[in-house]
Short mmCIF file of C-alpha atoms and ligand atoms in Angstrom, two decimals:
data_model
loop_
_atom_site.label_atom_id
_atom_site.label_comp_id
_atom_site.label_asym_id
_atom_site.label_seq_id
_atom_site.Cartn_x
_atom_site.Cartn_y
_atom_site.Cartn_z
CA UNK A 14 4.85 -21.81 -3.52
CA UNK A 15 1.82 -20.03 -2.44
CA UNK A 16 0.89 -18.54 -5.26
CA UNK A 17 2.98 -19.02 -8.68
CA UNK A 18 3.82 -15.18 -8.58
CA UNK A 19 6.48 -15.63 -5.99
CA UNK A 20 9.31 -18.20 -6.95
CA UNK A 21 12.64 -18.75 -6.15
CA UNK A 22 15.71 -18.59 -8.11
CA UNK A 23 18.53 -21.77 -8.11
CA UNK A 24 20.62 -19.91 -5.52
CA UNK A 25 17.64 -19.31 -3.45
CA UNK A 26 16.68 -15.66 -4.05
CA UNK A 27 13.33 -14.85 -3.84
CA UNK A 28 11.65 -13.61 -6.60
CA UNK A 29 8.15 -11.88 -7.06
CA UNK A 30 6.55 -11.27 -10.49
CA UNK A 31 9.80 -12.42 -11.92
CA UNK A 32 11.86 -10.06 -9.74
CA UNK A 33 14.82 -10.44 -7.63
CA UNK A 34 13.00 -9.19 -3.80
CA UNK A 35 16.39 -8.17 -2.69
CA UNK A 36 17.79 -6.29 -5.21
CA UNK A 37 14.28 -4.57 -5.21
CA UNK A 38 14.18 -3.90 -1.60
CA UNK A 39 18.14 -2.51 -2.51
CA UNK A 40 16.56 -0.12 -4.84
CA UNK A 41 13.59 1.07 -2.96
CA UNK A 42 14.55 0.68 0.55
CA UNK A 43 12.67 -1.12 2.85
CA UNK A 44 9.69 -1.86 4.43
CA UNK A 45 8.11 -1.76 1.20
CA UNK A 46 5.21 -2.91 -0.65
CA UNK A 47 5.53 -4.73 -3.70
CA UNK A 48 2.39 -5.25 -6.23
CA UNK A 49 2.60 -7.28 -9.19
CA UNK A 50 0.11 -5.34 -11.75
CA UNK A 51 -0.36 -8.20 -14.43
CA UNK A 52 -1.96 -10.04 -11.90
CA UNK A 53 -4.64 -7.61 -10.69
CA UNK A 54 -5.02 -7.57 -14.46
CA UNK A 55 -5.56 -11.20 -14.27
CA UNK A 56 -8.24 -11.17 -11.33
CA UNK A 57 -9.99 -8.23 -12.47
CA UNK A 58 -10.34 -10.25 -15.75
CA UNK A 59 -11.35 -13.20 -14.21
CA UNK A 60 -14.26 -11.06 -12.90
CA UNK A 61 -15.19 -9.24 -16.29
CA UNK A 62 -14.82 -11.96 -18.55
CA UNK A 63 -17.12 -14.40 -16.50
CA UNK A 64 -19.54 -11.96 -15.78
CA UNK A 65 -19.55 -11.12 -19.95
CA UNK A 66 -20.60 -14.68 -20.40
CA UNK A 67 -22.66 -15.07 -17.95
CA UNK A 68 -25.23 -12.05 -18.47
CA UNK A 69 -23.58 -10.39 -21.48
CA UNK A 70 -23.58 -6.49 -21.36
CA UNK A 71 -26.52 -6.89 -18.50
CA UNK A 72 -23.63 -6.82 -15.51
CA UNK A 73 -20.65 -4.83 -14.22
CA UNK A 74 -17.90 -5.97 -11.37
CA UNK A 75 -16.68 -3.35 -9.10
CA UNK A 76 -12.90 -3.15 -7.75
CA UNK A 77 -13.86 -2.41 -3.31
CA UNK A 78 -11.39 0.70 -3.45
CA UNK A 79 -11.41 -0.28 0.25
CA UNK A 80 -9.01 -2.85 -0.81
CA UNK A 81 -6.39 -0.75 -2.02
CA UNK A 82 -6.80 2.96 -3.54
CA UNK A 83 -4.38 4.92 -4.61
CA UNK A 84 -4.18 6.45 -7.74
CA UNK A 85 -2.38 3.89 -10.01
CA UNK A 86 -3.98 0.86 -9.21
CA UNK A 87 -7.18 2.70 -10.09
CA UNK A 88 -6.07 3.29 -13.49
CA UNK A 89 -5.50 -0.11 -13.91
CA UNK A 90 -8.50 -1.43 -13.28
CA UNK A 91 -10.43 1.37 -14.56
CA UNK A 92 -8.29 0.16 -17.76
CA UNK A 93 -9.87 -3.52 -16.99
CA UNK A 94 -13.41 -2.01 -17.31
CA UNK A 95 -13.95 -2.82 -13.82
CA UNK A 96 -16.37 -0.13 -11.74
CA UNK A 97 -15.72 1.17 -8.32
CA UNK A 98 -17.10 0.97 -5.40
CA UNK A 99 -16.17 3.68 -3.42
CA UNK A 100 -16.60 4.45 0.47
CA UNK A 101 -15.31 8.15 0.91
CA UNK A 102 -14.33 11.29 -0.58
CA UNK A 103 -11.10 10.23 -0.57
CA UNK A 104 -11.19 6.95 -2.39
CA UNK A 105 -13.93 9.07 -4.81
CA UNK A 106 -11.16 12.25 -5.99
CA UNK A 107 -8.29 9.62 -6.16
CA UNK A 108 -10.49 7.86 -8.75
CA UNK A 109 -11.94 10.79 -10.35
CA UNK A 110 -8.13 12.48 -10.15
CA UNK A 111 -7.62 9.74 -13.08
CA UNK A 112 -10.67 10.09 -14.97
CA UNK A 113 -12.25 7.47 -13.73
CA UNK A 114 -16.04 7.99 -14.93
CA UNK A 115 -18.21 8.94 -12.53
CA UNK A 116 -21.19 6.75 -14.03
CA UNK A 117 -19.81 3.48 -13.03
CA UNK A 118 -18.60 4.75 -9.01
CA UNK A 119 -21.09 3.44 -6.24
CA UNK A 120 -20.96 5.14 -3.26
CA UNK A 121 -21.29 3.27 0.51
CA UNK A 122 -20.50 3.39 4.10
CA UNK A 123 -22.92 3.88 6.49
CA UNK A 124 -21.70 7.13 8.23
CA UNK A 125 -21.73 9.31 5.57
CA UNK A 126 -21.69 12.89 7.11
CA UNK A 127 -24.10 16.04 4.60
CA UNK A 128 -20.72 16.92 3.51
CA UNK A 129 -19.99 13.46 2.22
CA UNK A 130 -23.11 13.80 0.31
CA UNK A 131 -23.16 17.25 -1.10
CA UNK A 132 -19.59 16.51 -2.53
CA UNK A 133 -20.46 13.24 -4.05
CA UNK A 134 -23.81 14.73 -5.62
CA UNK A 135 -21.89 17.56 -6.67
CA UNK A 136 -19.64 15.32 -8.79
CA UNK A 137 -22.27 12.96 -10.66
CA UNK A 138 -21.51 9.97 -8.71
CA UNK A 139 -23.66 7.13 -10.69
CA UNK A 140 -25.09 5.63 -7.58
CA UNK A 141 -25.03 6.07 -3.80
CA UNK A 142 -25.62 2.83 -1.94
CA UNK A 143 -27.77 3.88 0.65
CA UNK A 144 -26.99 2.30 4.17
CA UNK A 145 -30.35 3.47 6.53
CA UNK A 146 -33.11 5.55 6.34
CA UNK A 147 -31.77 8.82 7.92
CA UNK A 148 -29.41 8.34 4.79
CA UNK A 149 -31.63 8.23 2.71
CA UNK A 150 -33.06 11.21 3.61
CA UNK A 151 -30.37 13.02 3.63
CA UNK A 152 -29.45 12.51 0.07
CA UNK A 153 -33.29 13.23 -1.18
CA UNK A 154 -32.36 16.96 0.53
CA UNK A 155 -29.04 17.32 -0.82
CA UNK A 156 -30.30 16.07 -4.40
CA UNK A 157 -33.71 18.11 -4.24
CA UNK A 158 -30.84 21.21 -3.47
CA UNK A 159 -28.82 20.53 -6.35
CA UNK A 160 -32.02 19.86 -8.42
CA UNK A 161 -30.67 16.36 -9.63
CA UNK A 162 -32.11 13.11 -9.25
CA UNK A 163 -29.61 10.82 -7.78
CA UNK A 164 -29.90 6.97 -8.43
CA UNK A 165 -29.63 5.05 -5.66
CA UNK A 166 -29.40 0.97 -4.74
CA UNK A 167 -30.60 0.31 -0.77
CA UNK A 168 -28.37 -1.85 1.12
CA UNK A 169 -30.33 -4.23 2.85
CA UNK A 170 -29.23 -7.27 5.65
CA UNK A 171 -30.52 -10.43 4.67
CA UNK A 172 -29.53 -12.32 7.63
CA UNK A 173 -27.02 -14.96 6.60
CA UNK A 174 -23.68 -15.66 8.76
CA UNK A 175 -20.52 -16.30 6.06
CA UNK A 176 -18.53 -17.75 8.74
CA UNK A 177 -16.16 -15.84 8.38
CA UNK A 178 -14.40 -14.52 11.30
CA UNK A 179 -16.47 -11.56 13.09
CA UNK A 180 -14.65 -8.25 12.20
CA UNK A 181 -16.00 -8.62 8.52
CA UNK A 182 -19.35 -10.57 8.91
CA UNK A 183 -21.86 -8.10 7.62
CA UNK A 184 -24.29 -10.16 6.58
CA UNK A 185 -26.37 -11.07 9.96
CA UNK A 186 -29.37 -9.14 10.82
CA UNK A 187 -27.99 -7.71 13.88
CA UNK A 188 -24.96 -5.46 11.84
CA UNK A 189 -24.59 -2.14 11.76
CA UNK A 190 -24.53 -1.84 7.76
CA UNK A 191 -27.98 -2.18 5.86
CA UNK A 192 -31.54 -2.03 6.65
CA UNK A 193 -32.63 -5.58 8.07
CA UNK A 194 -35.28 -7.79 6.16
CA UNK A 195 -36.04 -10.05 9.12
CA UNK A 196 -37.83 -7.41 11.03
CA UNK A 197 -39.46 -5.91 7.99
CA UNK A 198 -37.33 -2.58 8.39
CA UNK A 199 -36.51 -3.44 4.50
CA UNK A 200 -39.66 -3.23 3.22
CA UNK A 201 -40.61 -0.02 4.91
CA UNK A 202 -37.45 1.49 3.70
CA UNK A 203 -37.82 0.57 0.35
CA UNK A 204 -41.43 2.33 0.50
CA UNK A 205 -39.84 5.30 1.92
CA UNK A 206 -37.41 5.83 -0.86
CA UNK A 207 -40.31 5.42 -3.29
CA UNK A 208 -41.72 8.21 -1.79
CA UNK A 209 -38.23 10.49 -2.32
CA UNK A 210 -38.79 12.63 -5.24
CA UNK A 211 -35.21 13.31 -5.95
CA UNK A 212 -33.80 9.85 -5.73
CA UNK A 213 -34.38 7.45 -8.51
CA UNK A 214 -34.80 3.56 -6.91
CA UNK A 215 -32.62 1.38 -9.27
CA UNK A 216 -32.28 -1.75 -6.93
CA UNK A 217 -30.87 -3.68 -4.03
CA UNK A 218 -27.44 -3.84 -2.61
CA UNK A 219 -26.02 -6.60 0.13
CA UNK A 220 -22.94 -7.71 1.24
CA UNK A 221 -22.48 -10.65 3.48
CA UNK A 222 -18.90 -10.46 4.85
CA UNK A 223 -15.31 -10.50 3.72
CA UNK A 224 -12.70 -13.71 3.46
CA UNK A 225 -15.42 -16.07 2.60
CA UNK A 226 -14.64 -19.91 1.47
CA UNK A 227 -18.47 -20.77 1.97
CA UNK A 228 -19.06 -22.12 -1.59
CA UNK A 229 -22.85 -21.35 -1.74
CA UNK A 230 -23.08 -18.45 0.35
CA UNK A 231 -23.69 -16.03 -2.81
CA UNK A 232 -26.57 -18.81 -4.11
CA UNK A 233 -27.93 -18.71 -0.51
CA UNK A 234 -28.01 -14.82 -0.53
CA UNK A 235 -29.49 -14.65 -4.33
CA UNK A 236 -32.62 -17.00 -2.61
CA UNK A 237 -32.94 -13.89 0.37
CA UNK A 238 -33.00 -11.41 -2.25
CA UNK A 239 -34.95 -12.94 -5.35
CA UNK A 240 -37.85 -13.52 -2.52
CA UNK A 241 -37.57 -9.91 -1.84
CA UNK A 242 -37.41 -8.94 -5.28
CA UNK A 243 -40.25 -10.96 -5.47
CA UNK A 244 -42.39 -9.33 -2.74
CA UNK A 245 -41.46 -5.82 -3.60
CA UNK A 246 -43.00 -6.49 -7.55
CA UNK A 247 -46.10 -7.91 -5.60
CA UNK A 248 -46.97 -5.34 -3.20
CA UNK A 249 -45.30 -2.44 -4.70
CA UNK A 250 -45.21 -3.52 -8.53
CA UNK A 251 -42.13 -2.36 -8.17
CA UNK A 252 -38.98 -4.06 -10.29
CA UNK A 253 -35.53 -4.35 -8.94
CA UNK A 254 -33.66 -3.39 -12.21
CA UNK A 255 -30.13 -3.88 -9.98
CA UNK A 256 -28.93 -6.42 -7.92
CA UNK A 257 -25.69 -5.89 -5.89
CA UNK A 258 -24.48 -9.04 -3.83
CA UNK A 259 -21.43 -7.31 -2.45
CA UNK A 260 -17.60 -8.86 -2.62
CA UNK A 261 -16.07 -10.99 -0.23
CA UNK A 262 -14.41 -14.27 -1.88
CA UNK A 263 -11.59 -15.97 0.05
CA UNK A 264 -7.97 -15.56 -1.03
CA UNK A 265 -5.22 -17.93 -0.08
CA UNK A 266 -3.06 -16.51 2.73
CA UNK A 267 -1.70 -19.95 3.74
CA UNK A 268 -0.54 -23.26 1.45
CA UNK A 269 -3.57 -25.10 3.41
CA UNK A 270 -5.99 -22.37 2.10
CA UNK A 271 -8.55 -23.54 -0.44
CA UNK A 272 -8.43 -22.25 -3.97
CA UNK A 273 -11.86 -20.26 -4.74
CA UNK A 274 -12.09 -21.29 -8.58
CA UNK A 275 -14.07 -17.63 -9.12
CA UNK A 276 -15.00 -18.08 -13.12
CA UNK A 277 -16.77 -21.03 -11.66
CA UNK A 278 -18.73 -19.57 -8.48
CA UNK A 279 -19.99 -16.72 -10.96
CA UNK A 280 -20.93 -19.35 -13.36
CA UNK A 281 -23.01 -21.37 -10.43
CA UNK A 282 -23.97 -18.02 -9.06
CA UNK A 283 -25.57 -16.47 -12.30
CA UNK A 284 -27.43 -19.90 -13.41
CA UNK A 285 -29.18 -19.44 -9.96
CA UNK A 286 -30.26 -16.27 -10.08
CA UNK A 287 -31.50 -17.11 -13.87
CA UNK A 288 -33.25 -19.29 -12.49
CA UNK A 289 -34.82 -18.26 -9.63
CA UNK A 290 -35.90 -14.66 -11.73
CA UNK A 291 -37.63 -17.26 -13.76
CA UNK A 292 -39.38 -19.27 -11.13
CA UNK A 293 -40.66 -16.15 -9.73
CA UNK A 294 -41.16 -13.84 -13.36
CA UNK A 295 -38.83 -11.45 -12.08
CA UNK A 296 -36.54 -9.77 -15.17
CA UNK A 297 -33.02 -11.06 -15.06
CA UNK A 298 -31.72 -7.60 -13.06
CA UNK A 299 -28.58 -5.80 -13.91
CA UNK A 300 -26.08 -8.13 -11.70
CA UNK A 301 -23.04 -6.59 -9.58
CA UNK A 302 -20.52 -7.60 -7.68
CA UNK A 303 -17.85 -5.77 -5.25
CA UNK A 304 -14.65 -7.79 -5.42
CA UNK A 305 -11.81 -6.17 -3.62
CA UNK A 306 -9.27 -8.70 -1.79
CA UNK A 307 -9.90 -11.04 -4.23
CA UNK A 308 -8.73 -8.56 -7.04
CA UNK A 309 -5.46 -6.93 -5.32
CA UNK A 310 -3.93 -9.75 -1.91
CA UNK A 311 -2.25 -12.20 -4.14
CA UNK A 312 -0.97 -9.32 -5.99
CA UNK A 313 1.07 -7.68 -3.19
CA UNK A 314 4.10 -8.81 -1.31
CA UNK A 315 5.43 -6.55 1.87
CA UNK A 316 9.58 -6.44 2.06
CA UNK A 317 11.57 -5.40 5.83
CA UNK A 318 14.70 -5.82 6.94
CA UNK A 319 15.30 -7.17 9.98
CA UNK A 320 16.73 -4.66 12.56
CA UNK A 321 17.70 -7.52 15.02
CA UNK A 322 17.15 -10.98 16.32
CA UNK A 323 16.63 -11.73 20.02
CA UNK A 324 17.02 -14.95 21.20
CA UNK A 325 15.14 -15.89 24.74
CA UNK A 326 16.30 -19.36 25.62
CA UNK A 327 13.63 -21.91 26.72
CA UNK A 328 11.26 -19.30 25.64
CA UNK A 329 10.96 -17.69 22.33
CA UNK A 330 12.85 -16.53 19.30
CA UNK A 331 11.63 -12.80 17.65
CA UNK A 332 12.88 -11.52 14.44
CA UNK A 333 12.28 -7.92 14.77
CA UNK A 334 12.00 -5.75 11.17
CA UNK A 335 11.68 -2.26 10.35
CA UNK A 336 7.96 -2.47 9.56
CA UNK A 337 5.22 -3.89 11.62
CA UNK A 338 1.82 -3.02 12.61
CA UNK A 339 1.74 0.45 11.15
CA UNK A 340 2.08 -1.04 7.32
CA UNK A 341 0.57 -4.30 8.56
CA UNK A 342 -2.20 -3.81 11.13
CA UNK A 343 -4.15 -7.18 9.94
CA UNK A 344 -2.71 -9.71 12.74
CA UNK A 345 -2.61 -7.58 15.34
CA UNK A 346 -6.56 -6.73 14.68
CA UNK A 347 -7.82 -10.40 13.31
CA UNK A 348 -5.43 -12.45 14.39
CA UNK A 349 -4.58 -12.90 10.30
CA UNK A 350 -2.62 -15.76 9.20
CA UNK A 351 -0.12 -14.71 6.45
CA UNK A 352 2.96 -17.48 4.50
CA UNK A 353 6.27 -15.38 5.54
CA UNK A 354 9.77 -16.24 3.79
CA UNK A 355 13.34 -15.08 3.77
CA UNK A 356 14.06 -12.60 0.53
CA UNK A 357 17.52 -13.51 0.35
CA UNK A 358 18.35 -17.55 0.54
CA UNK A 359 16.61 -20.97 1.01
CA UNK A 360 17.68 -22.75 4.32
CA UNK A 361 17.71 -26.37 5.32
CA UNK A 362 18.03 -25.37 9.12
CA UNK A 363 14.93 -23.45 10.68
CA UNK A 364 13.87 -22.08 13.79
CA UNK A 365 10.02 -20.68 14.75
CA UNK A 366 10.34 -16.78 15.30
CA UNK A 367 7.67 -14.49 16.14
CA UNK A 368 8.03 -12.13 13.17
CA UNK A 369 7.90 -8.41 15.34
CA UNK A 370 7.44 -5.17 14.08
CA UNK A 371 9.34 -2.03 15.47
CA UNK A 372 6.68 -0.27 17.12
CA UNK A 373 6.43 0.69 20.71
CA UNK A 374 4.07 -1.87 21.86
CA UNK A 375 4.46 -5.57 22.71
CA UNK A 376 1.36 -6.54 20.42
CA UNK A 377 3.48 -5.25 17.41
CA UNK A 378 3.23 -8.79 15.91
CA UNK A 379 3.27 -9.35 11.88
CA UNK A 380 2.85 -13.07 12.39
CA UNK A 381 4.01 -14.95 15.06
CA UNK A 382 5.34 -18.72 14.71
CA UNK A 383 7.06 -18.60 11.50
CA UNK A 384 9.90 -20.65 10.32
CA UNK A 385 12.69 -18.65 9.00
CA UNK A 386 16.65 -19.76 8.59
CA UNK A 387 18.18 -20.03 12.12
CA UNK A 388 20.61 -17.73 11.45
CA UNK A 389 18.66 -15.00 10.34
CA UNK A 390 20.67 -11.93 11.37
CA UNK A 391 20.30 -8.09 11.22
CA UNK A 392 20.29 -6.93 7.31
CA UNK A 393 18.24 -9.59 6.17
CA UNK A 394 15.09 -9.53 4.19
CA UNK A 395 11.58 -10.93 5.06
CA UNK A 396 8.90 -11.24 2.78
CA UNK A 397 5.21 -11.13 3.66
CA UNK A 398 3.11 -12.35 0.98
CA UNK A 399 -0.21 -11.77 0.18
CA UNK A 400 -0.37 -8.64 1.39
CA UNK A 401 -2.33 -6.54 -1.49
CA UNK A 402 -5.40 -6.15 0.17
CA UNK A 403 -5.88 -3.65 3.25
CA UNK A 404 -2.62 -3.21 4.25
CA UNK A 405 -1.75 -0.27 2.15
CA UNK A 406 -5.13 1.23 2.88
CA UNK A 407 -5.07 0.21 6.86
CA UNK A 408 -1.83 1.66 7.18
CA UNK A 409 -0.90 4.64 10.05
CA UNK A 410 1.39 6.70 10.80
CA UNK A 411 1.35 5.45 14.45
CA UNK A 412 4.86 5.98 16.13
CA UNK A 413 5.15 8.67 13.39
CA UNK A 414 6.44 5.86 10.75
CA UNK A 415 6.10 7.10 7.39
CA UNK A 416 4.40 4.93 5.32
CA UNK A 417 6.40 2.72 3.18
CA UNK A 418 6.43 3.08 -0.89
CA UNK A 419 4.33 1.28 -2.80
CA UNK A 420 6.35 -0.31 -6.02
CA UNK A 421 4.55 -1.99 -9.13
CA UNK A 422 5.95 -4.75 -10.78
CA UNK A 423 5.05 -4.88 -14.50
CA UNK A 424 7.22 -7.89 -16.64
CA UNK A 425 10.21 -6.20 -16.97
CA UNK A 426 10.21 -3.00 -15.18
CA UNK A 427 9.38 -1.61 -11.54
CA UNK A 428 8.13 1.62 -10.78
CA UNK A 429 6.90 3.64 -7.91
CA UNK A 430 3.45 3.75 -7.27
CA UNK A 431 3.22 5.65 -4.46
CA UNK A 432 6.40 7.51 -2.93
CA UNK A 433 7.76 6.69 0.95
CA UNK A 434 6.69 8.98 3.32
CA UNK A 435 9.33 10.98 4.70
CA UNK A 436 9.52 12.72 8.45
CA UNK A 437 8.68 15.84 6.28
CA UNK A 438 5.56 14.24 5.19
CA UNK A 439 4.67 12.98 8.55
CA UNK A 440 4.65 16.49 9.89
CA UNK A 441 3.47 18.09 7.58
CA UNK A 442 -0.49 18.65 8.48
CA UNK A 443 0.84 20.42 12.24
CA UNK A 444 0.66 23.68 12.28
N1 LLP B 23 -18.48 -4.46 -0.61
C1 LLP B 23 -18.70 -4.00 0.63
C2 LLP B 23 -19.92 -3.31 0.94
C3 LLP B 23 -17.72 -4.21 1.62
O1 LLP B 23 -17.94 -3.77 2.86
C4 LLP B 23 -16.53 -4.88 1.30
C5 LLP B 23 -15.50 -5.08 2.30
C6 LLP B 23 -16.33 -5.31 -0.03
C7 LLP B 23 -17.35 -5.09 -0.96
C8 LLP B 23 -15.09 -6.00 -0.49
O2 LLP B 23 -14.96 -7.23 0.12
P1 LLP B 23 -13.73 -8.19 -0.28
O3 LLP B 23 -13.97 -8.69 -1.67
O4 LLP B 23 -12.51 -7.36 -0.19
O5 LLP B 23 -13.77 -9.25 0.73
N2 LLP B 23 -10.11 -4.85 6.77
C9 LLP B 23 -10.59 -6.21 6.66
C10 LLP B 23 -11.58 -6.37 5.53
C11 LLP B 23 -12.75 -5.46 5.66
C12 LLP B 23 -13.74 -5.68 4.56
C13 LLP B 23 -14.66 -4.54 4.50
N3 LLP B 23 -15.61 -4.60 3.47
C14 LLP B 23 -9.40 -7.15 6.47
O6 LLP B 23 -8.28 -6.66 6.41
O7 LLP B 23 -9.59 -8.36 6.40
#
């Protein structure tokens, strides 16, 4: 199996986390999003125990909220000691709506709007990660208002590709995030916020993309940014007390996917930068990293029933389910590969279906190609697996779905997470 979360029983029911999928998608209807919380337990602590021996107290990981927020899976890795790296007012008041502390939530994105600001000032956000200049200004004003000094990390581009596909590069110097090193933009931003006497310079952020199998992308991006470190303590004497190389590690969507062994990339990760602070007398910075897929898409599993099966002859085969691109938006945007199974029984006679979703489009694909029993019929039940990371938090109401409930898995009980959205709840914003 694809990862050794989902088994199957003898008489071929699929089980995830230990539980039977059907009688699960009996109990909480369907399409429905299964995650199994001992395993982001597992990846978060993958993250905080490497990172413990690696640099000791001197380094936090940050759960992406991007990934996945809502307000239960931020109490469980708030519970893991993991920080946050928040991108909106949302995702920040469904963490601090659980006590989540404020201290340890960065705050990104590159469009943040005065409002964003004042709101996130307002509520003692540790850090902002500040995307651009006109950013940066923005906050200095908003903090100099609320007469605080706000910490803040710059987000700069160092200008390496992660080949990964082009959606989620981000680390190229012609991006819209970050300020651009290349063209020595960086520098003269970095100046500028030394110059903002409400904002408090703690260090550098980057992120390079998303989905990346590149073993030595993060050493190659720890070179960009220890020579910048560097040049900044020359020029400027000033010392980079954070470093922030972003998330982005691979996860395994298909069987032929390679395994990212992550307690041993942070291992190879933090001997380089140890060693390149040294060759250059730079202090060992406070280290961070901003894990999200990697902490919640082997967690999560995505359960329809199929609606009906329609058979073109000489052409193609579609099992059509009662979900699609409004709970799963990630093939129809990326073209994303994902394993897909049959909940209920193992086969020994397949056909190749294009897995379709009930929305009024023709694109509406989940995954297309997939071997499923031949005789799948209407009342059936298809798994999608690996489906933790943004498909919750892509999902839309588009076709005025409601969004499907969101179930934890814990070793011997289930529980909603977040409750199905009913008609009700669809209309209930018009006025
Ligand atoms: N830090 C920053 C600044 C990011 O932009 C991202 C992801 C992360 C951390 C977390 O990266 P991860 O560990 O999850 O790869 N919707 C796309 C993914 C977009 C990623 C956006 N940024 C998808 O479904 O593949």
């Amino acid at each position: 199996m694809l990862s050794d979360n989902i088994t199957r029983r003898a008489d071929g029911v699929l089980c995830f986390a230990g539980h039977s999928v059907p009688d699960l998608a009996e109990k909480y209807g369907t399409p429905l999003y299964l995650m199994d919380e001992e395993r982001i337990r597992h990846n978060c602590r993958l993250y905080t125990k490497a990172f413990k021996q690696a640099f000791g107290e001197n380094a936090l990981p940050l759960y992406a909220g991007k990934a996945a927020s809502f307000k239960q899976i931020i109490r469980v890795v708030m519970s893991e000691g993991m920080g946050l790296d928040a991108v909106s007012p949302g995702e920040i008041h469904t963490a601090l709506s659980v006590g989540f502390p404020e201290e340890k939530i960065f705050f990104h994105g590159d469009g943040k709007t005065d409002e964003d600001i004042r709101y996130a000032i307002s509520k003692n956000i540790g850090y902002f990660i500040v995307d651009n200049p006109e950013e940066l200004l923005a906050v200095n004003r908003e903090a100099a208002s609320q007469k605080k000094k706000q910490k803040v990390l710059l987000r700069v581009t160092p200008g390496i590709d992660p080949h990964t596909y082009k959606a989620v590069n981000t680390g190229t110097v012609d991006v819209k995030f970050g300020v651009p090193m290349e063209t020595g933009q960086a520098f003269a931003f970095t100046e500028e916020a030394l110059r903002c006497s409400s904002l408090e310079f703690c260090g550098l952020h980057c992120h390079v993309g998303s989905e990346v199998f590149d073993e030595t992308v993060f050493e190659d991006v720890i070179d960009v940014m220890t020579d910048f470190m560097a040049e900044l303590s020359v020029k400027l004497g000033l010392k980079t007390r954070m470093l922030n190389v972003g998330g982005g590690y691979g996860v395994r969507y298909l069987d032929t996917d390679k395994h990212i062994d992550i307690p041993e990339r942070i291992g190879s990760v933090a001997s380089h930068l140890k060693e390149r602070c040294k060759q250059l007398s730079l202090e060992l910075p406070f280290f961070l990293m901003e894990p999200g897929r990697s902490i919640v898409a082997d967690a999560g599993m995505t359960v329809y029933t199929v609606s009906s099966v329609k058979r073109i002859p000489g052409y193609k085969y579609y099992a059509i389910v009662d979900g699609g691109m409004a709970d799963n938006p990630r093939y129809c945007l990326y073209g994303a590969p994902y394993t897909v199974l049959c909940a209920d029984r193992e086969s020994r006679f397949f056909a190749v279906f294009d897995l379709a979703g009930r929305c009024c489009e023709s694109g509406d694909i989940v995954q297309p190609s997939v071997k499923l029993p031949v005789d799948i019929s209407r009342g059936d039940h298809i798994a999608v697996c690996t489906t933790g990371a943004y498909n919750y938090s892509m999902a839309s109401n588009y076709n005025r779905l409601g969004r499907p409930a969101l179930v934890m898995l814990t070793d011997n009980d289930s529980y909603t997470a977040v409750r199905r959205e009913t008609v009700e709840d669809v209309c209930s914003l018009d006025i």
